[in-house]
Amino acid sequence: MKGSRLIFWLFLAPVLCWLLLLIVLPHMDLLIMSFRTENGFSESVWTLQNYKNFFTEPIYWLTFVRTALYSIITTGLTLVIGLPVAFYIAKIARHKLQGTLSLLLLLPFWVSELVRIYGWMILLRESGVLNFFMLKLGVIHKPIEMLYNDATMIMGLVYTSMLFMVVPLISVMESLDDSLIEAAYDLGASKLVIWKDIIIPHCKPGITSGCIVVFMLALGNYLTPNLMGGKNSLWFTEQIYNQFIASFNWNQGSAFGFLLLLLSSLIIWVGLKLSRQNLGEVAS
């Protein structure tokens, strides 16, 4: 008994060290910094001014709300696209083809997000591939700027997040008994009813876990909004970057970081309440 406990703690120790040193301690330090500022004598004092700045400057809280709204839209679109893709791979494709399709989903992630986003920019820019072919075919008479707008930015976020939605959906769909779908079909149920009453309820844990991951990835993304959205598509992570790197105001940047963490936690909590699940069910 004592031997098994010792082995348990030996395996758990690296995880605990990782959580303590890389997650807990740095975030505690950032939390303290968010409540500190320098007075006129260059002394560090306690204050709420960093949080007050957020609510008194419209550019900050408007960007905050905009980031949350677009992250929710990105999550919804990723789910709508990911559900049929996962269903096809898990239930319709032949067994040999399933592995190939999963590999095709994984293939773009062999290169970094930066390279993938530049690939989209080469396709969509005014002198890009799409404009070249549309001009040659006579579809358009002058190049169209398809980059640097909200629609392109959301498309990029959906693309970079798709794998993290499809993989948990495939996992839960594989555990769904095919005979349930066949019985419902034989009894005259429509495809919409089968999805609503059988597939969606069975896939709820996978849907929730996929939505949580995609939402957090979109909310904390920096590269895609910055490169594909341009200057007109402000993202809250850019505000955090500016405070830390451009302004060297770590106290303000820490406050913004914790506000983003609170927003993420709040929306995930609301999502779990609406779907009547808890984190334990989703993680399992």
GROMACS .gro file of C-alpha atoms in nm:
model
  284
    1MET     CA    1   0.000   0.000   0.000
    2LYS     CA    2   0.279   0.241   0.097
    3GLY     CA    3   0.472   0.141  -0.215
    4SER     CA    4   0.177   0.226  -0.442
    5ARG     CA    5   0.134   0.565  -0.271
    6LEU     CA    6   0.504   0.641  -0.319
    7ILE     CA    7   0.481   0.556  -0.691
    8PHE     CA    8   0.167   0.772  -0.720
    9TRP     CA    9   0.343   1.075  -0.570
   10LEU     CA   10   0.655   1.014  -0.778
   11PHE     CA   11   0.448   1.029  -1.096
   12LEU     CA   12   0.243   1.326  -0.971
   13ALA     CA   13   0.544   1.532  -0.854
   14PRO     CA   14   0.654   1.654  -1.205
   15VAL     CA   15   0.298   1.767  -1.281
   16LEU     CA   16   0.270   1.951  -0.949
   17CYS     CA   17   0.610   2.116  -1.003
   18TRP     CA   18   0.509   2.221  -1.353
   19LEU     CA   19   0.181   2.370  -1.228
   20LEU     CA   20   0.345   2.546  -0.934
   21LEU     CA   21   0.652   2.688  -1.111
   22LEU     CA   22   0.509   2.774  -1.453
   23ILE     CA   23   0.142   2.845  -1.381
   24VAL     CA   24   0.068   2.932  -1.018
   25LEU     CA   25   0.371   3.138  -0.915
   26PRO     CA   26   0.396   3.351  -1.234
   27HIS     CA   27   0.023   3.426  -1.224
   28MET     CA   28   0.038   3.518  -0.855
   29ASP     CA   29   0.322   3.758  -0.935
   30LEU     CA   30   0.122   3.908  -1.223
   31LEU     CA   31  -0.185   3.942  -0.998
   32ILE     CA   32   0.020   4.136  -0.742
   33MET     CA   33   0.169   4.354  -1.017
   34SER     CA   34  -0.178   4.437  -1.146
   35PHE     CA   35  -0.256   4.606  -0.812
   36ARG     CA   36   0.074   4.800  -0.799
   37THR     CA   37   0.193   5.127  -0.955
   38GLU     CA   38   0.463   5.386  -0.900
   39ASN     CA   39   0.389   5.714  -0.722
   40GLY     CA   40   0.561   6.045  -0.788
   41PHE     CA   41   0.863   5.935  -0.584
   42SER     CA   42   0.920   5.620  -0.796
   43GLU     CA   43   0.791   5.408  -0.508
   44SER     CA   44   0.571   5.106  -0.572
   45VAL     CA   45   0.231   5.142  -0.403
   46TRP     CA   46  -0.096   4.947  -0.395
   47THR     CA   47  -0.370   5.082  -0.623
   48LEU     CA   48  -0.680   4.999  -0.828
   49GLN     CA   49  -0.585   5.252  -1.095
   50ASN     CA   50  -0.480   4.985  -1.348
   51TYR     CA   51  -0.833   4.842  -1.342
   52LYS     CA   52  -0.993   5.189  -1.337
   53ASN     CA   53  -0.801   5.276  -1.656
   54PHE     CA   54  -0.975   4.987  -1.829
   55PHE     CA   55  -1.326   5.115  -1.752
   56THR     CA   56  -1.251   5.484  -1.814
   57GLU     CA   57  -1.088   5.435  -2.157
   58PRO     CA   58  -1.353   5.327  -2.415
   59ILE     CA   59  -1.088   5.184  -2.651
   60TYR     CA   60  -0.999   4.923  -2.388
   61TRP     CA   61  -1.342   4.794  -2.289
   62LEU     CA   62  -1.480   4.822  -2.644
   63THR     CA   63  -1.192   4.608  -2.771
   64PHE     CA   64  -1.255   4.372  -2.477
   65VAL     CA   65  -1.625   4.327  -2.569
   66ARG     CA   66  -1.541   4.298  -2.938
   67THR     CA   67  -1.284   4.025  -2.870
   68ALA     CA   68  -1.534   3.827  -2.659
   69LEU     CA   69  -1.811   3.860  -2.920
   70TYR     CA   70  -1.594   3.755  -3.213
   71SER     CA   71  -1.447   3.466  -3.014
   72ILE     CA   72  -1.801   3.337  -2.949
   73ILE     CA   73  -1.887   3.376  -3.321
   74THR     CA   74  -1.566   3.191  -3.414
   75THR     CA   75  -1.653   2.908  -3.173
   76GLY     CA   76  -2.006   2.878  -3.314
   77LEU     CA   77  -1.885   2.870  -3.676
   78THR     CA   78  -1.616   2.615  -3.593
   79LEU     CA   79  -1.879   2.391  -3.430
   80VAL     CA   80  -2.121   2.420  -3.724
   81ILE     CA   81  -1.845   2.326  -3.971
   82GLY     CA   82  -1.680   2.068  -3.745
   83LEU     CA   83  -1.995   1.860  -3.667
   84PRO     CA   84  -2.058   1.724  -4.021
   85VAL     CA   85  -1.682   1.681  -4.080
   86ALA     CA   86  -1.646   1.475  -3.761
   87PHE     CA   87  -1.962   1.274  -3.841
   88TYR     CA   88  -1.834   1.188  -4.187
   89ILE     CA   89  -1.497   1.074  -4.054
   90ALA     CA   90  -1.639   0.878  -3.757
   91LYS     CA   91  -1.950   0.722  -3.911
   92ILE     CA   92  -1.955   0.740  -4.292
   93ALA     CA   93  -1.597   0.707  -4.414
   94ARG     CA   94  -1.452   0.360  -4.455
   95HIS     CA   95  -1.219   0.241  -4.182
   96LYS     CA   96  -0.906   0.270  -4.400
   97LEU     CA   97  -1.005   0.621  -4.511
   98GLN     CA   98  -1.063   0.743  -4.154
   99GLY     CA   99  -0.692   0.746  -4.077
  100THR     CA  100  -0.612   0.933  -4.401
  101LEU     CA  101  -0.877   1.198  -4.333
  102SER     CA  102  -0.757   1.246  -3.975
  103LEU     CA  103  -0.403   1.284  -4.107
  104LEU     CA  104  -0.521   1.549  -4.357
  105LEU     CA  105  -0.675   1.742  -4.067
  106LEU     CA  106  -0.348   1.720  -3.878
  107LEU     CA  107  -0.122   1.800  -4.174
  108PRO     CA  108  -0.150   2.184  -4.165
  109PHE     CA  109  -0.040   2.180  -3.799
  110TRP     CA  110   0.300   2.039  -3.893
  111VAL     CA  111   0.403   2.397  -3.967
  112SER     CA  112   0.372   2.694  -3.733
  113GLU     CA  113   0.067   2.917  -3.715
  114LEU     CA  114   0.275   3.205  -3.853
  115VAL     CA  115   0.354   3.014  -4.174
  116ARG     CA  116  -0.008   2.905  -4.215
  117ILE     CA  117  -0.134   3.262  -4.178
  118TYR     CA  118   0.120   3.391  -4.431
  119GLY     CA  119  -0.005   3.119  -4.666
  120TRP     CA  120  -0.357   3.265  -4.640
  121MET     CA  121  -0.217   3.614  -4.698
  122ILE     CA  122  -0.045   3.499  -5.018
  123LEU     CA  123  -0.380   3.363  -5.137
  124LEU     CA  124  -0.594   3.663  -5.042
  125ARG     CA  125  -0.384   3.975  -5.090
  126GLU     CA  126  -0.441   4.213  -5.384
  127SER     CA  127  -0.151   4.061  -5.580
  128GLY     CA  128  -0.234   3.711  -5.452
  129VAL     CA  129  -0.331   3.386  -5.618
  130LEU     CA  130  -0.710   3.432  -5.602
  131ASN     CA  131  -0.703   3.779  -5.753
  132PHE     CA  132  -0.465   3.658  -6.025
  133PHE     CA  133  -0.698   3.379  -6.140
  134MET     CA  134  -1.016   3.591  -6.112
  135LEU     CA  135  -0.854   3.862  -6.328
  136LYS     CA  136  -0.739   3.604  -6.584
  137LEU     CA  137  -1.089   3.450  -6.598
  138GLY     CA  138  -1.254   3.792  -6.630
  139VAL     CA  139  -1.455   3.752  -6.309
  140ILE     CA  140  -1.323   4.088  -6.182
  141HIS     CA  141  -1.169   4.386  -6.361
  142LYS     CA  142  -0.939   4.507  -6.084
  143PRO     CA  143  -0.787   4.336  -5.777
  144ILE     CA  144  -1.001   4.309  -5.463
  145GLU     CA  145  -0.851   4.360  -5.117
  146MET     CA  146  -0.970   4.051  -4.927
  147LEU     CA  147  -0.742   4.095  -4.627
  148TYR     CA  148  -0.764   4.326  -4.325
  149ASN     CA  149  -1.134   4.295  -4.240
  150ASP     CA  150  -1.336   4.115  -3.972
  151ALA     CA  151  -1.469   3.840  -4.202
  152THR     CA  152  -1.118   3.737  -4.311
  153MET     CA  153  -0.996   3.748  -3.952
  154ILE     CA  154  -1.279   3.519  -3.832
  155MET     CA  155  -1.212   3.281  -4.123
  156GLY     CA  156  -0.848   3.262  -4.014
  157LEU     CA  157  -0.947   3.196  -3.653
  158VAL     CA  158  -1.188   2.919  -3.761
  159TYR     CA  159  -0.915   2.763  -3.975
  160THR     CA  160  -0.652   2.767  -3.701
  161SER     CA  161  -0.898   2.622  -3.444
  162MET     CA  162  -1.075   2.357  -3.652
  163LEU     CA  163  -0.861   2.061  -3.544
  164PHE     CA  164  -0.932   2.127  -3.175
  165MET     CA  165  -1.307   2.106  -3.241
  166VAL     CA  166  -1.310   1.807  -3.476
  167VAL     CA  167  -1.087   1.573  -3.270
  168PRO     CA  168  -1.308   1.563  -2.953
  169LEU     CA  169  -1.619   1.535  -3.174
  170ILE     CA  170  -1.474   1.234  -3.357
  171SER     CA  171  -1.388   1.078  -3.023
  172VAL     CA  172  -1.744   1.097  -2.884
  173MET     CA  173  -1.908   1.006  -3.216
  174GLU     CA  174  -1.706   0.685  -3.238
  175SER     CA  175  -1.865   0.573  -2.910
  176LEU     CA  176  -2.218   0.628  -3.050
  177ASP     CA  177  -2.392   0.298  -3.132
  178ASP     CA  178  -2.479   0.292  -3.503
  179SER     CA  179  -2.790   0.082  -3.432
  180LEU     CA  180  -2.952   0.381  -3.258
  181ILE     CA  181  -2.927   0.589  -3.576
  182GLU     CA  182  -3.041   0.297  -3.793
  183ALA     CA  183  -3.341   0.226  -3.565
  184ALA     CA  184  -3.446   0.593  -3.568
  185TYR     CA  185  -3.413   0.602  -3.949
  186ASP     CA  186  -3.617   0.281  -3.987
  187LEU     CA  187  -3.891   0.427  -3.765
  188GLY     CA  188  -3.922   0.726  -3.996
  189ALA     CA  189  -3.727   0.992  -3.809
  190SER     CA  190  -3.591   1.270  -4.027
  191LYS     CA  191  -3.220   1.358  -4.038
  192LEU     CA  192  -3.290   1.674  -3.838
  193VAL     CA  193  -3.464   1.474  -3.563
  194ILE     CA  194  -3.183   1.216  -3.554
  195TRP     CA  195  -2.927   1.493  -3.511
  196LYS     CA  196  -3.137   1.676  -3.249
  197ASP     CA  197  -3.248   1.377  -3.038
  198ILE     CA  198  -2.962   1.126  -3.078
  199ILE     CA  199  -2.634   1.264  -3.214
  200ILE     CA  200  -2.621   1.605  -3.046
  201PRO     CA  201  -2.718   1.480  -2.693
  202HIS     CA  202  -2.462   1.196  -2.718
  203CYS     CA  203  -2.189   1.436  -2.840
  204LYS     CA  204  -2.257   1.700  -2.573
  205PRO     CA  205  -1.934   1.637  -2.374
  206GLY     CA  206  -1.726   1.652  -2.694
  207ILE     CA  207  -1.908   1.963  -2.813
  208THR     CA  208  -1.848   2.137  -2.480
  209SER     CA  209  -1.481   2.043  -2.457
  210GLY     CA  210  -1.424   2.146  -2.822
  211CYS     CA  211  -1.605   2.477  -2.769
  212ILE     CA  212  -1.401   2.553  -2.455
  213VAL     CA  213  -1.068   2.488  -2.630
  214VAL     CA  214  -1.162   2.679  -2.948
  215PHE     CA  215  -1.301   2.972  -2.750
  216MET     CA  216  -0.988   3.001  -2.537
  217LEU     CA  217  -0.763   2.974  -2.845
  218ALA     CA  218  -0.958   3.246  -3.026
  219LEU     CA  219  -0.974   3.473  -2.721
  220GLY     CA  220  -0.599   3.448  -2.658
  221ASN     CA  221  -0.491   3.453  -3.023
  222TYR     CA  222  -0.254   3.729  -3.130
  223LEU     CA  223  -0.108   3.640  -3.470
  224THR     CA  224  -0.426   3.582  -3.671
  225PRO     CA  225  -0.615   3.900  -3.569
  226ASN     CA  226  -0.299   4.107  -3.607
  227LEU     CA  227  -0.193   3.975  -3.950
  228MET     CA  228  -0.529   3.901  -4.117
  229GLY     CA  229  -0.744   4.163  -3.943
  230GLY     CA  230  -0.502   4.452  -3.976
  231LYS     CA  231  -0.523   4.778  -3.784
  232ASN     CA  232  -0.903   4.798  -3.812
  233SER     CA  233  -0.956   4.467  -3.631
  234LEU     CA  234  -0.841   4.541  -3.277
  235TRP     CA  235  -0.800   4.237  -3.051
  236PHE     CA  236  -0.755   4.256  -2.674
  237THR     CA  237  -0.433   4.054  -2.680
  238GLU     CA  238  -0.283   4.335  -2.889
  239GLN     CA  239  -0.369   4.577  -2.607
  240ILE     CA  240  -0.190   4.347  -2.362
  241TYR     CA  241   0.112   4.322  -2.595
  242ASN     CA  242   0.128   4.700  -2.629
  243GLN     CA  243   0.124   4.747  -2.252
  244PHE     CA  244   0.395   4.487  -2.187
  245ILE     CA  245   0.626   4.541  -2.487
  246ALA     CA  246   0.557   4.885  -2.638
  247SER     CA  247   0.480   5.085  -2.321
  248PHE     CA  248   0.680   4.873  -2.071
  249ASN     CA  249   0.381   4.914  -1.837
  250TRP     CA  250   0.378   4.566  -1.682
  251ASN     CA  251   0.132   4.668  -1.411
  252GLN     CA  252  -0.130   4.773  -1.667
  253GLY     CA  253  -0.058   4.470  -1.886
  254SER     CA  254  -0.101   4.239  -1.586
  255ALA     CA  255  -0.440   4.396  -1.507
  256PHE     CA  256  -0.552   4.347  -1.869
  257GLY     CA  257  -0.431   3.986  -1.861
  258PHE     CA  258  -0.635   3.907  -1.552
  259LEU     CA  259  -0.942   4.077  -1.695
  260LEU     CA  260  -0.908   3.849  -1.999
  261LEU     CA  261  -0.873   3.548  -1.767
  262LEU     CA  262  -1.187   3.650  -1.577
  263LEU     CA  263  -1.379   3.694  -1.904
  264SER     CA  264  -1.269   3.352  -2.029
  265SER     CA  265  -1.366   3.184  -1.698
  266LEU     CA  266  -1.703   3.361  -1.688
  267ILE     CA  267  -1.805   3.266  -2.043
  268ILE     CA  268  -1.695   2.904  -1.995
  269TRP     CA  269  -1.894   2.889  -1.669
  270VAL     CA  270  -2.203   3.027  -1.847
  271GLY     CA  271  -2.154   2.771  -2.127
  272LEU     CA  272  -2.134   2.484  -1.878
  273LYS     CA  273  -2.448   2.606  -1.699
  274LEU     CA  274  -2.641   2.637  -2.026
  275SER     CA  275  -2.536   2.286  -2.135
  276ARG     CA  276  -2.602   2.151  -1.780
  277GLN     CA  277  -2.256   1.997  -1.751
  278ASN     CA  278  -1.957   2.038  -1.527
  279LEU     CA  279  -1.585   2.037  -1.597
  280GLY     CA  280  -1.548   1.682  -1.459
  281GLU     CA  281  -1.794   1.542  -1.715
  282VAL     CA  282  -1.630   1.734  -2.000
  283ALA     CA  283  -1.278   1.628  -1.902
  284SER     CA  284  -1.381   1.263  -1.880
   0.00000   0.00000   0.00000
